[in-house]
Coordinates of C-alpha atoms (C1' of nucleotides) in Angstrom, one line a residue:
Chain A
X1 CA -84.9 115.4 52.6
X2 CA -84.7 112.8 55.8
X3 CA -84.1 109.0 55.5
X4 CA -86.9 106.8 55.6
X5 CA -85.3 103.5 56.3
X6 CA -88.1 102.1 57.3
X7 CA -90.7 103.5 54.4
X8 CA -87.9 102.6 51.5
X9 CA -88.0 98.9 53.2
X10 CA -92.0 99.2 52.6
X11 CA -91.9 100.7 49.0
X12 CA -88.8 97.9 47.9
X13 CA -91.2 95.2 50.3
X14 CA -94.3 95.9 48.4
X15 CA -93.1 96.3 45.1
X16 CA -91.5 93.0 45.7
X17 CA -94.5 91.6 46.4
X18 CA -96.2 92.5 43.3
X19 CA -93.3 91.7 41.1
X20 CA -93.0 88.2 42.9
X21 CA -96.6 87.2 43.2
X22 CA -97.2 88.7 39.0
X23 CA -93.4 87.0 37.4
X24 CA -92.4 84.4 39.9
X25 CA -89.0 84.1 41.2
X26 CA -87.0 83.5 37.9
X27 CA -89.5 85.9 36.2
X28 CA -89.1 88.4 38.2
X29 CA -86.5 91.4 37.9
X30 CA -84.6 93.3 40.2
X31 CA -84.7 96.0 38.2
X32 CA -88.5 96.4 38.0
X33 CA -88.9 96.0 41.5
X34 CA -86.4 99.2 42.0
X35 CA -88.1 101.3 39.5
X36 CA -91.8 100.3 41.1
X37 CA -90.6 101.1 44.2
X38 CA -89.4 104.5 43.7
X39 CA -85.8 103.2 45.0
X40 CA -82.1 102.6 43.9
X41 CA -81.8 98.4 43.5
X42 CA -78.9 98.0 45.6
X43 CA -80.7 99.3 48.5
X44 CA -82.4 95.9 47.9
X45 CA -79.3 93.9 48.5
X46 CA -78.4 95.7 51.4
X47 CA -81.8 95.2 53.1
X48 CA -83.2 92.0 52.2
X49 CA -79.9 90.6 50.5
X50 CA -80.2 88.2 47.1
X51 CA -83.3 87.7 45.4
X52 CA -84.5 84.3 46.9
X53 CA -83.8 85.7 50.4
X54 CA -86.2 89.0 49.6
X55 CA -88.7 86.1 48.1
X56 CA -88.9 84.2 51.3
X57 CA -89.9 87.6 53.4
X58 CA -92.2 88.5 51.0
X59 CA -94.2 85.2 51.6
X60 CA -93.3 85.1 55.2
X61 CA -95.2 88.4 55.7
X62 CA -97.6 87.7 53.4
X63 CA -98.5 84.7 55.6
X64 CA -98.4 85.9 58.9
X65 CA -100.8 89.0 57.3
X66 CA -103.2 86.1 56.5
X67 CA -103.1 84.8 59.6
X68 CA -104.0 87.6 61.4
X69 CA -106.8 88.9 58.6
X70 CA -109.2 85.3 58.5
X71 CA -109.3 84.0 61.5
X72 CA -110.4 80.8 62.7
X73 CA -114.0 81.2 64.9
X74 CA -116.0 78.7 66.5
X75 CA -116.4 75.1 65.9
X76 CA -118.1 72.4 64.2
X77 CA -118.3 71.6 60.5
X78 CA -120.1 75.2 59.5
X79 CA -117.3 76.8 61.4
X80 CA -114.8 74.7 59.1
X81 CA -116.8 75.3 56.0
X82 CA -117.5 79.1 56.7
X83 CA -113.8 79.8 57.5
X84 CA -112.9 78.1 53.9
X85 CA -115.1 80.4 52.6
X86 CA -114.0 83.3 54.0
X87 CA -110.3 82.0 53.8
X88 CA -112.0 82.0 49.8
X89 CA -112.9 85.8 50.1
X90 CA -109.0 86.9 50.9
X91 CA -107.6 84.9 48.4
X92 CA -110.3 86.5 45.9
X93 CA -109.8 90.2 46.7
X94 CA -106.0 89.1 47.0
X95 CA -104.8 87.0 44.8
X96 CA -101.2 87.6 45.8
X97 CA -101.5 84.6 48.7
X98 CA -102.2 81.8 46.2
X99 CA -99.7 82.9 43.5
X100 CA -97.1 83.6 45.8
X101 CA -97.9 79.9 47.2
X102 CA -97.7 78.0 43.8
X103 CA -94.5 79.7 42.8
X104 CA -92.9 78.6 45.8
X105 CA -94.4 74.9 45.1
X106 CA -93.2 75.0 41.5
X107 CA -90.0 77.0 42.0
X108 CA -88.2 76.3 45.2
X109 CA -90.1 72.9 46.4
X110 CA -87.3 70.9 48.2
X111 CA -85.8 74.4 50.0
X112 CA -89.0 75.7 51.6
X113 CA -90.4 72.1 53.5
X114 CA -86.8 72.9 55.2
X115 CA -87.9 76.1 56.9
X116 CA -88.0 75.9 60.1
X117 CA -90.0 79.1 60.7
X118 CA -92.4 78.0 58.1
X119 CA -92.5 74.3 59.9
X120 CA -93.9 76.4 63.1
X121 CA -96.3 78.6 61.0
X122 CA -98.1 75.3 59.9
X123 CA -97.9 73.7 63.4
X124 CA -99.7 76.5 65.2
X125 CA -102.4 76.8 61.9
X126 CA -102.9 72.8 62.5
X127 CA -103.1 73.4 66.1
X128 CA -106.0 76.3 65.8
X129 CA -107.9 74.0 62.9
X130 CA -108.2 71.1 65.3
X131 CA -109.9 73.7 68.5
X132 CA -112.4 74.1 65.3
X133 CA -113.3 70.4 64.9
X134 CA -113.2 69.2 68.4
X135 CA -111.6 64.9 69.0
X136 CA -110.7 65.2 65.4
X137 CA -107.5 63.6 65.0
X138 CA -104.1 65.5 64.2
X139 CA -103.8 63.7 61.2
X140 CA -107.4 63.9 60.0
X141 CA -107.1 67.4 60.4
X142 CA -104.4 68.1 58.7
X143 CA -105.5 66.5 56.0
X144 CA -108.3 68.2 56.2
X145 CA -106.7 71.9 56.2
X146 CA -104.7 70.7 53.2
X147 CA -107.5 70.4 51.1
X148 CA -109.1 73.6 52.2
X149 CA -105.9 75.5 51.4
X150 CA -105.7 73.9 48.1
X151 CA -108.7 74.1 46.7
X152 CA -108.7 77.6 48.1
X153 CA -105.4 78.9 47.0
X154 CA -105.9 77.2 43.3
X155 CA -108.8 78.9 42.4
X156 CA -107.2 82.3 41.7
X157 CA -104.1 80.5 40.0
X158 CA -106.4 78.3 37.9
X159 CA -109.0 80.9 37.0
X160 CA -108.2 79.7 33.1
X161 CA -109.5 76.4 33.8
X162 CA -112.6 76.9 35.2
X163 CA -113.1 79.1 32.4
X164 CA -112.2 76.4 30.0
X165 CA -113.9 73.9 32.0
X166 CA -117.7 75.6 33.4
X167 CA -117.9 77.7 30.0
X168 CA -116.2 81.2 29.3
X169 CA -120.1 82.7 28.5
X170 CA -121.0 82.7 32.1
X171 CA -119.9 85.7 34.0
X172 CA -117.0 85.4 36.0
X173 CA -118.8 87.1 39.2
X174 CA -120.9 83.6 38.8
X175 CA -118.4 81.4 38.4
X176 CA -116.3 82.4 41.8
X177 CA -119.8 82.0 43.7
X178 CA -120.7 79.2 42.2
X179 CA -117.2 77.4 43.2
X180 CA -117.6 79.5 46.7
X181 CA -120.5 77.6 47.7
X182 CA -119.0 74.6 45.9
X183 CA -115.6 74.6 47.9
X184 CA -117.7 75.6 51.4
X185 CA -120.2 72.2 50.6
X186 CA -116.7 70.7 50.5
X187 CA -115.7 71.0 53.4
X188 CA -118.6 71.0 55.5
X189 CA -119.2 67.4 54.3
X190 CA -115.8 66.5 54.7
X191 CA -115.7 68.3 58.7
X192 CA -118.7 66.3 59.1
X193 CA -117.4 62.9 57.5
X194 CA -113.9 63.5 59.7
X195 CA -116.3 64.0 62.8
X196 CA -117.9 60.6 62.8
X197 CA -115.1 59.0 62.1
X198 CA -113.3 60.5 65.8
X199 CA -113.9 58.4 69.1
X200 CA -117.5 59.9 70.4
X201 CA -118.6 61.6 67.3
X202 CA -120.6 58.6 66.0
X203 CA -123.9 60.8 66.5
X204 CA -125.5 62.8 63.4
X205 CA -122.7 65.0 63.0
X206 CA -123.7 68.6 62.5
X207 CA -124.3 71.6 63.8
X208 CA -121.9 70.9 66.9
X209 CA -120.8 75.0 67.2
X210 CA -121.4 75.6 70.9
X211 CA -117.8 75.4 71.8
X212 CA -116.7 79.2 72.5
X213 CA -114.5 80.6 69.5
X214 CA -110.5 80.4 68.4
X215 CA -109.8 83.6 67.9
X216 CA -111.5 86.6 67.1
Chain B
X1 CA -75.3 59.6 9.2
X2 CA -78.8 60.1 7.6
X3 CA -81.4 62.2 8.8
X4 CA -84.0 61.6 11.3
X5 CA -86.1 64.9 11.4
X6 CA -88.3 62.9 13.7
X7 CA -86.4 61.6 16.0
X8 CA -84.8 65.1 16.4
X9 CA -88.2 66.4 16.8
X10 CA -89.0 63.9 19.5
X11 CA -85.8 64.1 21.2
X12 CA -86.1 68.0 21.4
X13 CA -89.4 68.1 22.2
X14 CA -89.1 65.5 25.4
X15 CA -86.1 67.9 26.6
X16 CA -88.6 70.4 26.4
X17 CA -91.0 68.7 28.5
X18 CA -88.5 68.1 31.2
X19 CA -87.7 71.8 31.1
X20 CA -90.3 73.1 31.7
X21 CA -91.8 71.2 33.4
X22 CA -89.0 71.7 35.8
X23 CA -88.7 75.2 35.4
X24 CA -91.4 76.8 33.8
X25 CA -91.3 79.0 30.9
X26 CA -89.2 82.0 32.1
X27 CA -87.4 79.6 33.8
X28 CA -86.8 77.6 31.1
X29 CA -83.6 77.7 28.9
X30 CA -83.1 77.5 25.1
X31 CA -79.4 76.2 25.2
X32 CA -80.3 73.6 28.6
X33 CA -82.8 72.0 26.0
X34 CA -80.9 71.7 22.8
X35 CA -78.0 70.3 25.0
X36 CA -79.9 68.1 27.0
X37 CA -81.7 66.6 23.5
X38 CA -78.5 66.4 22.0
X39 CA -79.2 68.6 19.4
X40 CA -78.1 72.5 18.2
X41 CA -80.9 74.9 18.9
X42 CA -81.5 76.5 16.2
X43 CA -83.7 73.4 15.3
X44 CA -85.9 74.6 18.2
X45 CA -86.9 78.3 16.1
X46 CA -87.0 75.8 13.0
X47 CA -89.5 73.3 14.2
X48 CA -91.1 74.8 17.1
X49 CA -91.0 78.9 17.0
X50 CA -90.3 80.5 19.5
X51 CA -90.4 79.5 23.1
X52 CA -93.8 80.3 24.6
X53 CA -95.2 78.1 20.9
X54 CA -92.9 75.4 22.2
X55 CA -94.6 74.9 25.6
X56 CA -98.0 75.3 24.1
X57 CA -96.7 72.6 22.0
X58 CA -95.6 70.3 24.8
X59 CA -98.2 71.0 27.2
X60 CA -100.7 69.9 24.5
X61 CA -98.8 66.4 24.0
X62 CA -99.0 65.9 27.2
X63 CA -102.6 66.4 28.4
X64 CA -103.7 64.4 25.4
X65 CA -101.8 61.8 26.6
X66 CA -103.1 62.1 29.7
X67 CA -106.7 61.5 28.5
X68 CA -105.5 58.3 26.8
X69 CA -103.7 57.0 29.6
X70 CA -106.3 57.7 32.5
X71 CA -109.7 56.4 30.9
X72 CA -113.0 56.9 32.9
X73 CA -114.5 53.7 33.1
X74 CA -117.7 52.6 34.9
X75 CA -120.5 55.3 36.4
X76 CA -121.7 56.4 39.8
X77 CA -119.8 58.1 42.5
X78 CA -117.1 55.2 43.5
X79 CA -116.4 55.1 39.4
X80 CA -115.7 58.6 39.8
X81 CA -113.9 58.6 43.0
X82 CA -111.8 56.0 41.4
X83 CA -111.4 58.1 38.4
X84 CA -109.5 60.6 40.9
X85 CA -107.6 57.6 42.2
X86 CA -106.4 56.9 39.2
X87 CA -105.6 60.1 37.9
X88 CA -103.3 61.0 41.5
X89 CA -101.5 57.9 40.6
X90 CA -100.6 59.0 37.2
X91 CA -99.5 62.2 37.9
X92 CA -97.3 60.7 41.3
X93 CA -95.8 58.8 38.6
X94 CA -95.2 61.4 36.7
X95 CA -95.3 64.9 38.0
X96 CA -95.1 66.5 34.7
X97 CA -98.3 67.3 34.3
X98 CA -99.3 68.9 37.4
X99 CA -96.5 71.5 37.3
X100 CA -97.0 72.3 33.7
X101 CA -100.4 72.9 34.6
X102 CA -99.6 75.3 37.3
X103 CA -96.4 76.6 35.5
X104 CA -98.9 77.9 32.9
X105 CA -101.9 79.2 35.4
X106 CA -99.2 81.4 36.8
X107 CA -97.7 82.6 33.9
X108 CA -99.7 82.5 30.6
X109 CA -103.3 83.2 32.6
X110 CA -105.7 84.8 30.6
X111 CA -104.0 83.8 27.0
X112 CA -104.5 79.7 27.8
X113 CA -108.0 81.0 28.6
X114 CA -108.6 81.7 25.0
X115 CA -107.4 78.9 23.2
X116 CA -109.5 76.9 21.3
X117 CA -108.1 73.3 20.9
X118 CA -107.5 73.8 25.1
X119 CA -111.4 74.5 25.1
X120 CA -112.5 71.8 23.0
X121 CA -110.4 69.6 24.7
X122 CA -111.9 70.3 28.0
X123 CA -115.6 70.5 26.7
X124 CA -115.1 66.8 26.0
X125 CA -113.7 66.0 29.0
X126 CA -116.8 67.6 31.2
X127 CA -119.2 65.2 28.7
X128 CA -117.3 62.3 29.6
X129 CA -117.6 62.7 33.2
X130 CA -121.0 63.6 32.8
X131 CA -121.8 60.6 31.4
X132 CA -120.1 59.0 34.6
X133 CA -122.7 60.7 36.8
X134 CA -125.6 60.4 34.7
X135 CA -128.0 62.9 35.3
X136 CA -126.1 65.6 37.1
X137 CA -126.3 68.8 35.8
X138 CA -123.4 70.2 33.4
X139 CA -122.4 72.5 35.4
X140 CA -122.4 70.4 38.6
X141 CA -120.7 68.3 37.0
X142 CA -118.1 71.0 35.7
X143 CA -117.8 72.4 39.4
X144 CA -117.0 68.8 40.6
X145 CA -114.6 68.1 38.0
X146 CA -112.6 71.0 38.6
X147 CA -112.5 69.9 41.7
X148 CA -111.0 66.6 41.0
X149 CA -108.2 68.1 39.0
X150 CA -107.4 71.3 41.5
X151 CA -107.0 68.3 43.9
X152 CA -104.9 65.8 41.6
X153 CA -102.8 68.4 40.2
X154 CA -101.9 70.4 43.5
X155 CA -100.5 67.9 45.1
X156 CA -97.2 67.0 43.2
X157 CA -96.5 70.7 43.2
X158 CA -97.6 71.8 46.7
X159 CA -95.9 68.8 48.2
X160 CA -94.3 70.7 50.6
X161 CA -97.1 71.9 52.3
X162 CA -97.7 68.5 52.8
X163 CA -94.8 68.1 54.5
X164 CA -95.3 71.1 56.6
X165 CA -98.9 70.4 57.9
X166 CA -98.7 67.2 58.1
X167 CA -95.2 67.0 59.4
X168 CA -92.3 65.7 57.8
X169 CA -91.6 62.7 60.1
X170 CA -94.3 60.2 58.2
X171 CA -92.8 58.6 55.6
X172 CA -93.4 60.2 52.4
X173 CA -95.3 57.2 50.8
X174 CA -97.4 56.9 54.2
X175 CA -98.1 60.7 53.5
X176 CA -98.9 60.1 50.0
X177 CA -101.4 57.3 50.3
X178 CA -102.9 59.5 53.1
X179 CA -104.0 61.9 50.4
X180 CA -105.2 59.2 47.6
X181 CA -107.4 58.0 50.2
X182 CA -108.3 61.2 51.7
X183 CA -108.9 62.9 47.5
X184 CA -110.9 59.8 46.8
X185 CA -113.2 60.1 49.5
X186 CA -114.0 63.7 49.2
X187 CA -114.5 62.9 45.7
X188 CA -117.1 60.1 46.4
X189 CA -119.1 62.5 48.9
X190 CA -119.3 65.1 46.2
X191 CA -120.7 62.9 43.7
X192 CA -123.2 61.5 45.9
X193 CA -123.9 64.8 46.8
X194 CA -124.4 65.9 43.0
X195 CA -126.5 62.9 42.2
X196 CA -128.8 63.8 45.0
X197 CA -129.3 67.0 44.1
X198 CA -130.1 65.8 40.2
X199 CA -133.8 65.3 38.9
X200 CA -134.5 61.1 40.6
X201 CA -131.4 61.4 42.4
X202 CA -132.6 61.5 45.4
X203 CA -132.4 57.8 46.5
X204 CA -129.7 56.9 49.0
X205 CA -127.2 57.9 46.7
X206 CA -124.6 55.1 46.7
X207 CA -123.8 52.5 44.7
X208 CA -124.6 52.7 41.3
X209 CA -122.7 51.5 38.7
X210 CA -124.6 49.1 36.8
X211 CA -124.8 51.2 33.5
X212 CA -121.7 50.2 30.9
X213 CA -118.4 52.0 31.0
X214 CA -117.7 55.4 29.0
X215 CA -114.2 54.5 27.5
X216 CA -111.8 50.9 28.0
Chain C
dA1 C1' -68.3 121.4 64.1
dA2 C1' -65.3 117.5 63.0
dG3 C1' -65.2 112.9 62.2
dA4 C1' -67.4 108.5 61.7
dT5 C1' -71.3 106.1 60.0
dT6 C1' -75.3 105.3 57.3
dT7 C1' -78.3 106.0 53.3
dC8 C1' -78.5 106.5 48.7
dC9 C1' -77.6 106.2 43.7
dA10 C1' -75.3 106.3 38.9
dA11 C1' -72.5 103.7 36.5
dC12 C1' -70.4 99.5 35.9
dT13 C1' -69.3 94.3 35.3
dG14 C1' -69.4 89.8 33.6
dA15 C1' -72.2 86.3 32.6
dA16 C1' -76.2 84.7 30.7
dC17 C1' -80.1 85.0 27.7
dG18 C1' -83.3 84.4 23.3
dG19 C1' -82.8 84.5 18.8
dT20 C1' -80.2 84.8 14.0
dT21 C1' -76.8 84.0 10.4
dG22 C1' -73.4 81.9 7.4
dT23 C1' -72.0 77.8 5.9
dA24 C1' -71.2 72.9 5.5
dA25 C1' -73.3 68.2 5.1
dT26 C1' -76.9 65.4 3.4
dC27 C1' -80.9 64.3 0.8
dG28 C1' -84.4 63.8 -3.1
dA29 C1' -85.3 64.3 -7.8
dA30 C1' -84.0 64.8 -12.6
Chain D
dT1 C1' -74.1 63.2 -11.4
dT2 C1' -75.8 67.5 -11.0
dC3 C1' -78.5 70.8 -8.4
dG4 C1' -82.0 72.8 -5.5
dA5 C1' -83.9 72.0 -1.0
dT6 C1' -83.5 70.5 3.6
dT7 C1' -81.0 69.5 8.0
dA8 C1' -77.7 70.6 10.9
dC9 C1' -74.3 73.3 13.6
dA10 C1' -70.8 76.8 15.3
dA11 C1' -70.3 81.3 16.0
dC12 C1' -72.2 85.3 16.7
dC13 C1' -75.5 89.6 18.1
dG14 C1' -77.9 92.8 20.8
dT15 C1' -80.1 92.8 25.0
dT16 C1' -80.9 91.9 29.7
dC17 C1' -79.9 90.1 33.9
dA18 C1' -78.3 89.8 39.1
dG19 C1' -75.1 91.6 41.7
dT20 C1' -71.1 95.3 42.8
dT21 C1' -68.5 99.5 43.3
dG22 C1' -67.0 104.2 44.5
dG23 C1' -68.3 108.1 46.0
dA24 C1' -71.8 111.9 47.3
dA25 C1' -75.3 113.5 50.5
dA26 C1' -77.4 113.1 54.9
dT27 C1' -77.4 111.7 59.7
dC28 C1' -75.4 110.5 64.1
dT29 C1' -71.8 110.9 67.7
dT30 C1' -68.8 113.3 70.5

DNA sequence: AAGATTTCCAACTGAACGGTTGTAATCGAA
DNA sequence: TTCGATTACAACCGTTCAGTTGGAAATCTT
């Protein structure tokens, strides 16, 4: 049979993923990864070299994936609040993004604020929130973003406490709406609070989404 | 030297807390904890079990001491905006918490879920701040608190996304104040929200924290 | 088709790791 | 003061881990 350089870097790369985003980076094993993926481990070290290097590509693609799959579109504080929601949606279906996220938090804290890359990632994702909510300021914004991708990326990670918390008898497809619409009302009031608080947005404050679209 | 089963306890079990708090529970090592504490591990099997009992053990010291420390006094959405406030202090003080809480949403999921002292423990908390928004519905009251903690607890561990969005040339106590203020508020729009949606809540909503305090 | 290069893997290494055991020191009670 | 029970620890055990090596098979180059 041919080499497939290029499919055994996808096999090791997705198995990594899994193995990362369900263990962690100290939980996870080399050897798992190897056996999931079909392929010898020390193709790994040749390709993506130690562990914590093959950690930072997996989030690094995983991110740019995310990116490109929930875009931001239009503007105003529905805009904001539907793209939560949707940004709600892929973490749902996908619950590899907001694991992969915490680890990284928890696990390698100090080391990943020093990525450059990653510094750029964020700067461009600031950059497109801020075309959303028009004369908002940089700051504002960010601050703004940060709680969206929070309370967005915790919900799959904490799913234990809202279990604990709302009651484990109602059904779980009820719960994830019901903190859905909760996280969307969120930011919506928040877009709108951030809004009138910018020089000229002193009027009402919604339904401000004539601007034409980000991307998509 | 006489013996002082509860110091060693103590001593052991505060090295624990460190450890995984720092790094989890695979993360976590037997021997860093006995030597850290001073004492031989064995005592660990002996008093604790094994090592996933021993961070049930320590994450349940803590969040009862967390309840103890950070009262919720007062009613009415600044009460419970201040609640917040108080509760991102505490764990800025002391990030313990947060990451424990994290640590185990990643890696003990679904059997945290089914614990019964965790769910008795949070079915009191959701009365008590209840009683801080009175009339609000249980589980609007549920949604919000989860809210407040996802918030409180994320930042500590996610502190590097702060960094990144926000952009690591503000001084990291401007940054942090930036996000009491910014949790506080959000917190405060919620509960006026809530209150207005609750049977005679639909008044202007603010200021209304004449009835007595819950605890302290 | 010969030689150099790359892809691949089985087997290995050395250093942890979680957990146990055998034994000595100390204590409480008779 | 004896004796069983408890506390403590050093040394150990079997396993598992991240990372390496030596060489075979496939591909590329000339």
């Amino acid at each position: 049979m041919a080499w497939d350089v290029e499919r055994t870097k996808r096999l090791l790369l997705d198995a990594a993923t899994a193995e990362f985003s369900e263990h962690g980076l100290a939980g996870a094993r080399i050897d798992r990864i190897a056996a999931n993926a079909g392929v010898n481990k020390e193709r790994i070290y040749q390709y993506f070299g130690k562990k914590d290097e093959l950690f930072a590509t997996v989030l690094g693609t995983q991110l740019r994936s995310t990116m490109d799959a929930v875009p931001m579109i239009g503007a105003g504080p529905a805009a904001a609040g539907d793209y939560a929601g949707r940004l709600f949606d892929h973490h749902i279906a996908e619950a590899t993004i907001p694991r992969l996220v915490f680890w990284e938090g928890l696990e390698r804290g100090e080391s990943a604020a020093a990525d450059a890359a990653r510094a750029e990632y964020h700067r461009v994702k600031v950059e497109g929130f801020q075309k959303l909510l028009p004369g908002v300021d940089r700051r504002d914004a960010a601050e703004l973003l940060l709680t969206i991708v929070t309370l967005v990326n915790a919900w799959p990670v904490l799913g234990h406490l809202d279990a604990l918390l709302v009651g484990a008898d109602d059904a779980a497809a009820d719960r994830r709406a019901a903190r859905r619409a909760s996280i969307v009302q969120t930011v919506e009031l928040l877009a709108e609070a951030a809004l009138r608080r910018s020089p000229g947005g002193d009027r009402s404050g919604a339904d401000r989404r004539d601007p034409p679209g980000v991307q998509g």
